[in-house]
Short mmCIF file of C-alpha atoms in Angstrom, two decimals:
data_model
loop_
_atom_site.label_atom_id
_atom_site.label_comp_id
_atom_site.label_asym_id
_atom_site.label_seq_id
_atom_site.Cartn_x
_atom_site.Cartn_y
_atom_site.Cartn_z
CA UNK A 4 0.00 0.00 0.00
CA UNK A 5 2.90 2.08 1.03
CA UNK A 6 4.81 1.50 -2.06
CA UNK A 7 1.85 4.22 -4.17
CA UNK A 8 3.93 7.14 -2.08
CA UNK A 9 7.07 6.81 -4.61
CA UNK A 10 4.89 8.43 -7.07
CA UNK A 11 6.14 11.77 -6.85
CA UNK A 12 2.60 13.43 -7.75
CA UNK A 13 0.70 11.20 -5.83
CA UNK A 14 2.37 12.27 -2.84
CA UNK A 15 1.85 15.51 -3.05
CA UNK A 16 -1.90 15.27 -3.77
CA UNK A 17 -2.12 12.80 -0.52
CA UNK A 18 -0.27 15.06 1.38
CA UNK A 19 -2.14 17.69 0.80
CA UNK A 20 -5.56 15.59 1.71
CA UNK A 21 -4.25 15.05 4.60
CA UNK A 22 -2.77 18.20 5.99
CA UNK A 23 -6.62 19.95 5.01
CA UNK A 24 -8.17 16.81 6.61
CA UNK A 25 -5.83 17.56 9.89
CA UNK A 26 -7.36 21.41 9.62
CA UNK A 27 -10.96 19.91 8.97
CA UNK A 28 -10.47 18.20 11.97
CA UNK A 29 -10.15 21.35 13.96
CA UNK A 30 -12.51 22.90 12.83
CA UNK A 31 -14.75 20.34 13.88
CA UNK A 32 -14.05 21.00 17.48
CA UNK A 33 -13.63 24.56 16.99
CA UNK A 34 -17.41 24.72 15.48
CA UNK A 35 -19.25 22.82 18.57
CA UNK A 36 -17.05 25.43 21.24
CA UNK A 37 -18.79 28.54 19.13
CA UNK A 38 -22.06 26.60 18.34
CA UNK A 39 -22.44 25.86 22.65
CA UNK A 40 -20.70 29.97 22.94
CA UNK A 41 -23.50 31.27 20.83
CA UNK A 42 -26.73 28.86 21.63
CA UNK A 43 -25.71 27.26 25.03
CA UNK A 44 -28.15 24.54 25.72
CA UNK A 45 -29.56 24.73 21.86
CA UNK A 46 -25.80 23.96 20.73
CA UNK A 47 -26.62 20.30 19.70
CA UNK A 48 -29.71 22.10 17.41
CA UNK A 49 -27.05 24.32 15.86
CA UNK A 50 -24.97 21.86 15.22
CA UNK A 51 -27.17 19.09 13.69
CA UNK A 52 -28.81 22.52 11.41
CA UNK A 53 -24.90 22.56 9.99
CA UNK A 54 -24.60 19.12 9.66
CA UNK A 55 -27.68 18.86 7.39
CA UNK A 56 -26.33 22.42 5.30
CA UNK A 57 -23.35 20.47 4.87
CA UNK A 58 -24.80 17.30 3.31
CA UNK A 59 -27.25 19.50 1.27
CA UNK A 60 -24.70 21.21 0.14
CA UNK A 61 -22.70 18.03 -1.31
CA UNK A 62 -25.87 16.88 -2.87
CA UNK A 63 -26.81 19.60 -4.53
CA UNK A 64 -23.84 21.19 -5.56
CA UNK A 65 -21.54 17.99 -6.14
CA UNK A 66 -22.97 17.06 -9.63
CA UNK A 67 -22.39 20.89 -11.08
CA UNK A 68 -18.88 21.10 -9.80
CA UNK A 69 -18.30 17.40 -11.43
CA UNK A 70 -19.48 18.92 -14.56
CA UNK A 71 -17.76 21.83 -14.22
CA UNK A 72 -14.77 19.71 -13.60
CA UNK A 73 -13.67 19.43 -17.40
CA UNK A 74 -14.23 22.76 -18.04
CA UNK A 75 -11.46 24.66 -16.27
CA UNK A 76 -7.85 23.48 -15.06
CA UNK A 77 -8.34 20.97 -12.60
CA UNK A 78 -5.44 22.27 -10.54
CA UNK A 79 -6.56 25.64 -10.92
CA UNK A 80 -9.85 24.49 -9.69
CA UNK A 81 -8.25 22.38 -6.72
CA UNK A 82 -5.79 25.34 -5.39
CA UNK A 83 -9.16 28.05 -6.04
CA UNK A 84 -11.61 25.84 -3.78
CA UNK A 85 -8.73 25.52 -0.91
CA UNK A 86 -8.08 28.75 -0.61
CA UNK A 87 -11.78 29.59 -0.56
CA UNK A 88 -11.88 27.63 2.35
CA UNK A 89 -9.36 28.78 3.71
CA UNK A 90 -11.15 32.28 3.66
CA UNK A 91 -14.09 31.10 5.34
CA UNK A 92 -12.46 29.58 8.08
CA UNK A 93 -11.32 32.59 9.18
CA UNK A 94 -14.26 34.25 9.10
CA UNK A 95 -15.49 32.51 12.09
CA UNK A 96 -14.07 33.50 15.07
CA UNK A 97 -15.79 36.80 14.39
CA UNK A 98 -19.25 35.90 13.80
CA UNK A 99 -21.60 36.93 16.52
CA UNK A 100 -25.01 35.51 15.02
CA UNK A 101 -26.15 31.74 14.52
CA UNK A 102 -27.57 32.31 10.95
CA UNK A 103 -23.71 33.72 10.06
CA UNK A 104 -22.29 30.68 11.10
CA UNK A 105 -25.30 28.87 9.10
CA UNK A 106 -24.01 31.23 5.80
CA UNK A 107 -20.53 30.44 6.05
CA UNK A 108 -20.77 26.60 6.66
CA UNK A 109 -22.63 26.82 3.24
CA UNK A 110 -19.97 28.23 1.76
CA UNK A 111 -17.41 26.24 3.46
CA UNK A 112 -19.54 23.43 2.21
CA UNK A 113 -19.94 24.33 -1.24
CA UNK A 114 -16.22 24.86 -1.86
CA UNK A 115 -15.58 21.16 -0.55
CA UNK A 116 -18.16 19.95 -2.96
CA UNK A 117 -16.44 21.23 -5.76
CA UNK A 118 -13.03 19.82 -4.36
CA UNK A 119 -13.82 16.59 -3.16
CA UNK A 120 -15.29 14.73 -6.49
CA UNK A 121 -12.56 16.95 -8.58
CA UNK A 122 -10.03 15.79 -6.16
CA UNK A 123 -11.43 11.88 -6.44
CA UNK A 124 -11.20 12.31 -10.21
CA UNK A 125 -7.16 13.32 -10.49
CA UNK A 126 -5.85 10.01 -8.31
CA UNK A 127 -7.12 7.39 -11.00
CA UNK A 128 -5.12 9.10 -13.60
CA UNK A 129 -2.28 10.16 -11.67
CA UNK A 130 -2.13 5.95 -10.59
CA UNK A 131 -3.54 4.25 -13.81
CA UNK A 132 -2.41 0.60 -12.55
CA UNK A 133 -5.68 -1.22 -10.35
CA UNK A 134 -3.08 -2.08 -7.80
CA UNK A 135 -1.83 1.15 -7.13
CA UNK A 136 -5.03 2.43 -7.28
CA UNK A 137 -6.41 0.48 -4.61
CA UNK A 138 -3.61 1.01 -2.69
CA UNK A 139 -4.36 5.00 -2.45
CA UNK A 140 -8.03 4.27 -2.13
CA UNK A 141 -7.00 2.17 1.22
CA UNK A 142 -4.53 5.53 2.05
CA UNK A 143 -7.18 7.59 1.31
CA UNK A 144 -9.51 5.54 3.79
CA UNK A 145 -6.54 5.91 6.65
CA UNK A 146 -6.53 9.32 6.51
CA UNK A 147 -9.98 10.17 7.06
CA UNK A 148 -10.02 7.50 10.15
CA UNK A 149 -6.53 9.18 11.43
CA UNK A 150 -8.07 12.63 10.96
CA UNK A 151 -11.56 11.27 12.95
CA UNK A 152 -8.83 9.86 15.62
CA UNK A 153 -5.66 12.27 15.83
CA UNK A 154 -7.21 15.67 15.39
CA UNK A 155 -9.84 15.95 18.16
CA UNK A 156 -6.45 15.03 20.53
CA UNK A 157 -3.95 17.67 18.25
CA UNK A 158 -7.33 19.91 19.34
CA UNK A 159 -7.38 19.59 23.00
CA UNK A 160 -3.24 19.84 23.51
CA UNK A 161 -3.99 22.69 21.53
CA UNK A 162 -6.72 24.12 23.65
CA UNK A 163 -4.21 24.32 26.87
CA UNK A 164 -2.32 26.80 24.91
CA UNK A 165 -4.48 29.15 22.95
CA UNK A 166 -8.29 29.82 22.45
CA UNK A 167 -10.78 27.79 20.53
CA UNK A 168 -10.83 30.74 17.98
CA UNK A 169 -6.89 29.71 17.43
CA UNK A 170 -8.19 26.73 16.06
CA UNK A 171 -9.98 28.38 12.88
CA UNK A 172 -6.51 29.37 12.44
CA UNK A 173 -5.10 25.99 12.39
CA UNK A 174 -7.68 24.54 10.04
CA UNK A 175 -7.17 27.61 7.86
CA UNK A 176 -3.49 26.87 7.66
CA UNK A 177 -4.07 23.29 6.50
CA UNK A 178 -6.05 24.14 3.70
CA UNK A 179 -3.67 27.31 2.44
CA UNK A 180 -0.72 24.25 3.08
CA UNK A 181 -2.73 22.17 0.69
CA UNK A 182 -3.31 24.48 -2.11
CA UNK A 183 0.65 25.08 -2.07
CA UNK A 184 0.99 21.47 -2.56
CA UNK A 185 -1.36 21.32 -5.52
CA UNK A 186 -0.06 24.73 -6.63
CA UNK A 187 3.55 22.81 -7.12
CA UNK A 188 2.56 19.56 -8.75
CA UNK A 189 2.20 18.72 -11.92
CA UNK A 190 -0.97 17.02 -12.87
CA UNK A 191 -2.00 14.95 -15.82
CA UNK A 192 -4.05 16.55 -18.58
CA UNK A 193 -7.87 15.54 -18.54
CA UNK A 194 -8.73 13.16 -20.69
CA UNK A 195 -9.30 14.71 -24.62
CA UNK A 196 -13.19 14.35 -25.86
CA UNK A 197 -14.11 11.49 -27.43
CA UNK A 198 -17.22 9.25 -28.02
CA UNK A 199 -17.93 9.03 -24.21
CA UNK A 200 -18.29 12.39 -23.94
CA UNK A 201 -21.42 14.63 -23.61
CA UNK A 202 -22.25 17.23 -25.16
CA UNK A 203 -21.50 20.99 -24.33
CA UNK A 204 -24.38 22.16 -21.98
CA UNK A 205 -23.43 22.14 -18.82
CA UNK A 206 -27.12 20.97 -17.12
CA UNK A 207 -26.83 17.97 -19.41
CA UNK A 208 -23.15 17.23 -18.06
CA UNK A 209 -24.96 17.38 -14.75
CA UNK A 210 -27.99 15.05 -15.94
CA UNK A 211 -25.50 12.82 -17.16
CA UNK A 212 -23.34 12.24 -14.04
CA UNK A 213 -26.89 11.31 -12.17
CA UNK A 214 -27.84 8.92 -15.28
CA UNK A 215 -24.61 7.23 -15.59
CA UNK A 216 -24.57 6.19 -11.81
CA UNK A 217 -28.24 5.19 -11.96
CA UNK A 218 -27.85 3.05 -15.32
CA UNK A 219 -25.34 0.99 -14.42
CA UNK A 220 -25.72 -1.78 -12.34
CA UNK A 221 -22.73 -1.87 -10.07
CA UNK A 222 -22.90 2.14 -9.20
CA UNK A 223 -26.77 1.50 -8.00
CA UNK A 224 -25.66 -1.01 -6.09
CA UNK A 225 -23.04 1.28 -4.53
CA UNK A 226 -25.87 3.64 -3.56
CA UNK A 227 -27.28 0.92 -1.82
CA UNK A 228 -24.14 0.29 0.20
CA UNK A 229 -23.83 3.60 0.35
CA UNK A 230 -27.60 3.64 2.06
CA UNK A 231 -26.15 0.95 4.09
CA UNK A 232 -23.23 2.55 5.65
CA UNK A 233 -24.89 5.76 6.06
CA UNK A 234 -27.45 4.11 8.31
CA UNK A 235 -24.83 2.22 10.67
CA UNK A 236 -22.52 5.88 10.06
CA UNK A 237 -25.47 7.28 11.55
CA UNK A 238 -26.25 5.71 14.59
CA UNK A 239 -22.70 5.61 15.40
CA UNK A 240 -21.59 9.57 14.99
CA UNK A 241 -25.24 10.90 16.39
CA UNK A 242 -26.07 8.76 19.33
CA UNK A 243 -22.90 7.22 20.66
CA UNK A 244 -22.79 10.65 23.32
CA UNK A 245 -26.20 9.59 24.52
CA UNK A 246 -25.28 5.94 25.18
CA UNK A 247 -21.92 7.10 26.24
CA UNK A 248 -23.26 9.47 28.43
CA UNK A 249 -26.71 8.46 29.50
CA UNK A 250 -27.28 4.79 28.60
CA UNK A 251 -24.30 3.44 30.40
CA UNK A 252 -23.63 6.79 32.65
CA UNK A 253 -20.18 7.08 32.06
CA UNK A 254 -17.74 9.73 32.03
CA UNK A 255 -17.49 12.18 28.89
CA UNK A 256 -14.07 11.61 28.37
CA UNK A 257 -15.27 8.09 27.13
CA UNK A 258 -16.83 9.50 23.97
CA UNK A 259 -14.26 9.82 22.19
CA UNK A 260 -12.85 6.54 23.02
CA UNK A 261 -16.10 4.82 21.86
CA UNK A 262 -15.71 6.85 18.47
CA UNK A 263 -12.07 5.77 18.52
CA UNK A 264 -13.04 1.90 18.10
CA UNK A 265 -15.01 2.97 15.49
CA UNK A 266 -11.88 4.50 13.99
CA UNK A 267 -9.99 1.85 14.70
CA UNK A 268 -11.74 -1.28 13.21
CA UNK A 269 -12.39 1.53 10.13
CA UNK A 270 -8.27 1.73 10.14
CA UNK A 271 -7.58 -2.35 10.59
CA UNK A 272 -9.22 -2.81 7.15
CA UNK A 273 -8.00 -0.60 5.33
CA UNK A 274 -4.80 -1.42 6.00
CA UNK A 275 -5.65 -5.40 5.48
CA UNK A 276 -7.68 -4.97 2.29
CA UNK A 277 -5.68 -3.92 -0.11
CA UNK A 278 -4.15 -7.80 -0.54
CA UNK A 279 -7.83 -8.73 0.12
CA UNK A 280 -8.61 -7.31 -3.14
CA UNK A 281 -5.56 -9.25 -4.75
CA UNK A 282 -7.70 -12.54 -3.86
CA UNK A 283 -11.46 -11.37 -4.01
CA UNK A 284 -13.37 -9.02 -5.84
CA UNK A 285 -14.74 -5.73 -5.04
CA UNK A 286 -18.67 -7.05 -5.45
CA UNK A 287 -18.24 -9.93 -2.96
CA UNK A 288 -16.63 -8.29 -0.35
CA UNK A 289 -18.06 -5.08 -0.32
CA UNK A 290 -21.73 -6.80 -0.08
CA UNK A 291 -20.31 -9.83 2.31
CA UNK A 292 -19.46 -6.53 4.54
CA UNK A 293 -22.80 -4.51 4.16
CA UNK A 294 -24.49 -7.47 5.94
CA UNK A 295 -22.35 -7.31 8.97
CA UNK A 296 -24.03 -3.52 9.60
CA UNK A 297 -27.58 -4.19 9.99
CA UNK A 298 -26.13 -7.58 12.00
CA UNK A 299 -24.48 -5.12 14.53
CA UNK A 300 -27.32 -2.42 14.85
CA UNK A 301 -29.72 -5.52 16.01
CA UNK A 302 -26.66 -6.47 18.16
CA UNK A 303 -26.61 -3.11 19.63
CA UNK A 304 -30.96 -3.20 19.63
CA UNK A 305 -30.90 -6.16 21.75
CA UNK A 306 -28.08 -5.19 24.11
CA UNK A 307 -30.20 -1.79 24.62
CA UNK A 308 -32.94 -3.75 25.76
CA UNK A 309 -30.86 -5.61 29.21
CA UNK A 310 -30.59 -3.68 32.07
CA UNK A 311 -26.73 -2.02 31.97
CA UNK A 312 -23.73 -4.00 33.78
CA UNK A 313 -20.60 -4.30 33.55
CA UNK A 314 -20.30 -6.25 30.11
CA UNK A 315 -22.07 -2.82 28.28
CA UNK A 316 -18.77 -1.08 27.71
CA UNK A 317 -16.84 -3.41 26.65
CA UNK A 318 -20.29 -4.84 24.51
CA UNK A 319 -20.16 -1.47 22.67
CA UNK A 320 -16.74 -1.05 21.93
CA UNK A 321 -16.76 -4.14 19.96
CA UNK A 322 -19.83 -3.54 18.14
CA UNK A 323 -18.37 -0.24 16.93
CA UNK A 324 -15.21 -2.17 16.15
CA UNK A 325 -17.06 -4.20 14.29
CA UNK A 326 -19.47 -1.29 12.68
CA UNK A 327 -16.24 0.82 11.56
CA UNK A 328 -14.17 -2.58 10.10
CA UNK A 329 -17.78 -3.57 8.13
CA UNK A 330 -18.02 0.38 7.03
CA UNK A 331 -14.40 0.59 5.74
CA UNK A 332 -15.21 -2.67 4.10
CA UNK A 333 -18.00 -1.02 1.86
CA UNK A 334 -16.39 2.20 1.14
CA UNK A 335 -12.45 2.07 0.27
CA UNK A 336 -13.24 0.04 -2.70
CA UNK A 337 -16.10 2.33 -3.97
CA UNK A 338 -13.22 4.25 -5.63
CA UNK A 339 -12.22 1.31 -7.70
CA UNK A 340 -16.10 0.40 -8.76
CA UNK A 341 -16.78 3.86 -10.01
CA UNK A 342 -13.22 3.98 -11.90
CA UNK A 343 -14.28 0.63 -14.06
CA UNK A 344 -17.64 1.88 -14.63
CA UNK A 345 -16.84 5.59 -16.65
CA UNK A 346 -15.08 6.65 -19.26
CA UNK A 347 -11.66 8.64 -18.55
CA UNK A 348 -13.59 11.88 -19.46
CA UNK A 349 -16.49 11.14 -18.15
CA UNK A 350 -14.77 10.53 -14.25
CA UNK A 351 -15.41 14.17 -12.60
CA UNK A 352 -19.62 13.47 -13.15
CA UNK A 353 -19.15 10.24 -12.02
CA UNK A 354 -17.48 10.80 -9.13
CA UNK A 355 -19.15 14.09 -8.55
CA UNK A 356 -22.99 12.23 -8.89
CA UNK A 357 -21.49 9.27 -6.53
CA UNK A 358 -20.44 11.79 -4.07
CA UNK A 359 -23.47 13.65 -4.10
CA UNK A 360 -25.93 10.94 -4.12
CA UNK A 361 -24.12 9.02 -1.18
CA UNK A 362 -24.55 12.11 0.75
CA UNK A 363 -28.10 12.07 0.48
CA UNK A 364 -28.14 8.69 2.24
CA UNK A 365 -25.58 10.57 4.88
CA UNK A 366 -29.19 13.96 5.11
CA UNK A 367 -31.83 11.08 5.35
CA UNK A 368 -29.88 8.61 8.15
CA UNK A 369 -28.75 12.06 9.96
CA UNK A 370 -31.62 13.11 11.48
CA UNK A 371 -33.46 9.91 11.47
CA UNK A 372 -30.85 8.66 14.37
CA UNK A 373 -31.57 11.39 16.07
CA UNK A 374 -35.05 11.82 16.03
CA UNK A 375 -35.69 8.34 17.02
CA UNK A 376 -33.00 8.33 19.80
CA UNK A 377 -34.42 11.92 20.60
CA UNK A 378 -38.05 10.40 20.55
CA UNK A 379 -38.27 6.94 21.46
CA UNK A 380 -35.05 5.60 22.75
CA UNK A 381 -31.79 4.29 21.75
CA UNK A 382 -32.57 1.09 21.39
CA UNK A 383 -35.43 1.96 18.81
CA UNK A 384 -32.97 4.15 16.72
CA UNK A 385 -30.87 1.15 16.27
CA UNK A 386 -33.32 -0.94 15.51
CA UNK A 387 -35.16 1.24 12.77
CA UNK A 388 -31.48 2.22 11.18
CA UNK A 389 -30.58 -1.85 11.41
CA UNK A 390 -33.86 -2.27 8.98
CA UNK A 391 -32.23 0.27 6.66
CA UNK A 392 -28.83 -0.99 6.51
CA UNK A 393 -30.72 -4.84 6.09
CA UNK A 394 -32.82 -2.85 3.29
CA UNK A 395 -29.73 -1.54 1.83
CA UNK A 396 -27.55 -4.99 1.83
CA UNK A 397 -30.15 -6.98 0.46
CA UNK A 398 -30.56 -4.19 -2.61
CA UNK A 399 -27.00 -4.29 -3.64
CA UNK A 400 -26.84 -7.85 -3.50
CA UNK A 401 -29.83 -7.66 -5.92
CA UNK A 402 -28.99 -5.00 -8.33
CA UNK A 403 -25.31 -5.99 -8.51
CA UNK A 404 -24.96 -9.28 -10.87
CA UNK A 405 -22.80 -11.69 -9.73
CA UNK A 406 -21.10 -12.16 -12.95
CA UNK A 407 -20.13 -8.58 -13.57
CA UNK A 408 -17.23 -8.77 -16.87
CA UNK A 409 -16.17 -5.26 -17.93
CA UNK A 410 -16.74 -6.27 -21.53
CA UNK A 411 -20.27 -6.69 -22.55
CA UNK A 412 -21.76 -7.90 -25.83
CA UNK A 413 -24.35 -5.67 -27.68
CA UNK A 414 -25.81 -4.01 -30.67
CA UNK A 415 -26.38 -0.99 -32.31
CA UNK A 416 -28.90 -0.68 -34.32
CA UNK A 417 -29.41 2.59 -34.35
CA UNK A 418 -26.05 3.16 -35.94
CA UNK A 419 -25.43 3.22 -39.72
CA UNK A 420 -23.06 0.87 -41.46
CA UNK A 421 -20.31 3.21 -41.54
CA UNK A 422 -20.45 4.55 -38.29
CA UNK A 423 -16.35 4.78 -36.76
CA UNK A 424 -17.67 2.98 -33.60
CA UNK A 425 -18.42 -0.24 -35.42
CA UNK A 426 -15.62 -0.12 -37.18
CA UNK A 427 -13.66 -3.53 -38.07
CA UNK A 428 -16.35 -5.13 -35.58
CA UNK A 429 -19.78 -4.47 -37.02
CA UNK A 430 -23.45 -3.74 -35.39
CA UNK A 431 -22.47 -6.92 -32.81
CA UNK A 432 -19.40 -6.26 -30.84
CA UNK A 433 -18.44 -6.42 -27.07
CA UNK A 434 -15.94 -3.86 -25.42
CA UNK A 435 -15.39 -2.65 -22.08
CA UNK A 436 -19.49 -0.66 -21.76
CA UNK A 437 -19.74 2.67 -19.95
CA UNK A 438 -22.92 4.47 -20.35
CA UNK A 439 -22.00 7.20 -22.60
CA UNK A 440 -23.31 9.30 -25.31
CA UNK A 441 -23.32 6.14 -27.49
CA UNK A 442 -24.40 3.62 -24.84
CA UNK A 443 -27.43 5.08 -23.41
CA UNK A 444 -28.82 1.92 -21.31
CA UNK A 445 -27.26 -1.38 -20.12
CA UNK A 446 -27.21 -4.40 -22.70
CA UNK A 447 -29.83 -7.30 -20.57
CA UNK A 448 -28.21 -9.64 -19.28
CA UNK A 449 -27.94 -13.21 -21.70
CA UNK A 450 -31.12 -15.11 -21.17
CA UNK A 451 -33.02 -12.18 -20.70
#
């Protein structure tokens, strides 16, 4: 996995992921300090309001960006967005009003959903070879857990030094860090226009992202692992202070170690599966690994319903061992399915419309975790949110064929004689099928 970091450009672009990811991480902790400064007892409202701006924003403004993507220097638009951020960062130390720190989340929002899926894009053609490029997906996957892990603790060493407001500083830093990093590496051109490509307006780039992901098999079966992860995600990042805290009555300092064994069995797999992968494919071990989810939400339903002792702790920690190993399972190699399943050109909207539409799982699991916890208990939440990830497992498995070649038989018909696509192979050929300007639906499967 390592050996991906002797690519000279691809260690500058993960550097640079992971010195904003260090900043995000900051901010983070910096943002609940104001939120509970500026609403006191209403801080959790403030905060879950900016959680849900922040996944609207990614699925709403993900899919333009993506098609936006191809349309200006991709390094230009990398080093723009990070130093937009950057801006907004340090705008909020001085805000003095909730709806400003509403506005400037949006914003801070917006410019990581044009970053993000642009950002996703650049790796597959900076590391053509699978290996490689599984091998940054898995780095990729480590550095979010590290920054979930390491930051909130770089946070409060910080916070015995300086203000929380110093903080905004830090995170500002780490973006402004990484758009030097992009600034001073070279990247490869995109990919020149070709048949894949569609055509010049930009809504129907946008359309076509969204349509690509939802005509191919594979990527709506990554939405449902997607709806999968988000559910189990959920329950894990909005009600682990309330069983933490209230459930088992333990000390708040044991939060973060309960979100740190989610981080951790997240980490353990990511480091394992890239030699995984060697020996199985993506399909059966990303859905082998969506069941385990709803299997440790009912885990975690059933424990809820025992009277607490002294097994709970310990109970929990493993199931969010567990939950965070499954998770990682599901997502690293979502990189890898999306890369087989779109043209060169035609990446950014894929990536852009994968990223958006994942999120949407992320604004629907959100604040149904917390509702239910808020509402009707714990044990409920984890119950309802098992029955989605279940829901979500069980559609993948469906809409994901186990036999899933990258070259496809198929017709045109449409397509006269002469047409350069059939040429030297006639109306019947088989290739490696994207849906693309020329391939506007997936050929049935044989027997069909």
């Amino acid at each position: 996995m390592l050996s991906v970091l002797r690519n000279r450009t691809y260690r500058r672009l993960f550097a640079a992921q992971v010195v904003a990811l260090t900043g995000t991480g900051l901010a983070t902790v910096a943002l609940s300090l104001l939120a509970y400064d500026l609403a006191g007892a209403d801080a959790g409202v403030v905060l879950g309001t900016a959680l849900a701006l922040k996944m609207a924003a990614y699925v709403a403004i993900a899919p333009l960006a993506g098609a936006l993507a191809d349309r200006v220097p991709r390094r230009a638009l990398l080093v723009s967005t990070d130093l937009a951020r950057a801006t907004v960062v340090l705008a909020l130390p001085f805000v003095g009003r909730v709806w400003q720190v509403y506005l400037l989340i949006l914003l801070l929002q917006a410019a990581s959903a044009a970053f993000t899926p642009a950002f996703q894009a650049t790796i597959p053609q900076v590391l053509p070879e699978e290996r490689d490029y599984t091998g940054a997906l898995s780095l990729s996957r480590l550095a979010y857990d590290l920054e979930s892990l390491v930051s909130p603790v770089l946070a409060a060493a910080l916070l015995t030094l300086v203000p929380y407001s110093w903080l905004f500083a830090g995170t500002a830093a780490g973006f402004l860090a990484s758009a030097l990093l992009v600034r001073t590496t070279t990247l490869p051109p995109p990919p020149g226009p070709g048949a894949a490509r569609t055509g010049g307006r930009l809504y129907a780039k946008v359309a076509f992202g969204v349509r690509l992901l939802l005509a191919t098999p594979r990527l709506r079966a990554l939405l449902a692992l997607d709806l999968a992860v988000a559910a189990a995600g959920a329950v894990v990042l909005v009600d682990t202070v309330l069983l933490v805290r209230d459930t088992l009555g333990r000390p708040a300092g044991d939060v973060p170690i309960a979100l740190g064994a989610y981080g951790a069995g997240s980490m353990a797999v990511a480091l394992l599966l890239p030699r995984v992968l060697d020996r199985a494919d993506d399909r059966a071990v990303m859905v082998r690994a969506a069941f385990v989810l709803p299997g440790a939400l009912v885990l975690l339903a059933l424990g809820l319903t025992a009277a607490p002792g002294p097994w709970s702790w310990p109970a929990l920690l493993a199931v969010w061992l567990v939950a965070g190993a499954a998770g990682s399972a599901v997502l690293t190699p979502g990189g890898r399915v999306v890369r087989r399943s779109a043209a060169g050109g035609d990446l950014p909207a894929a990536f852009a419309a994968r990223f958006s539409l994942s999120h949407a799982c992320w604004l629907l699991a959100y604040p149904l975790a917390g509702w239910l916890a808020a509402r009707a208990g714990p044990a409920v939440s984890a119950a309802v949110l098992a029955a989605l990830a279940l829901l979500g497992a069980v559609g993948a498995a469906r809409l994901w064929p186990r036999e899933d070649p990258a070259e496809l038989e198929h017709v045109h018909p449409e397509l006269p004689a002469g047409h350069p696509h059939l040429a030297g192979s006639g109306a019947h050929h088989a290739h490696a099928f994207h849906i693309d300007a020329l391939h506007r639906r997936w050929p049935a499967a044989p027997g069909r």
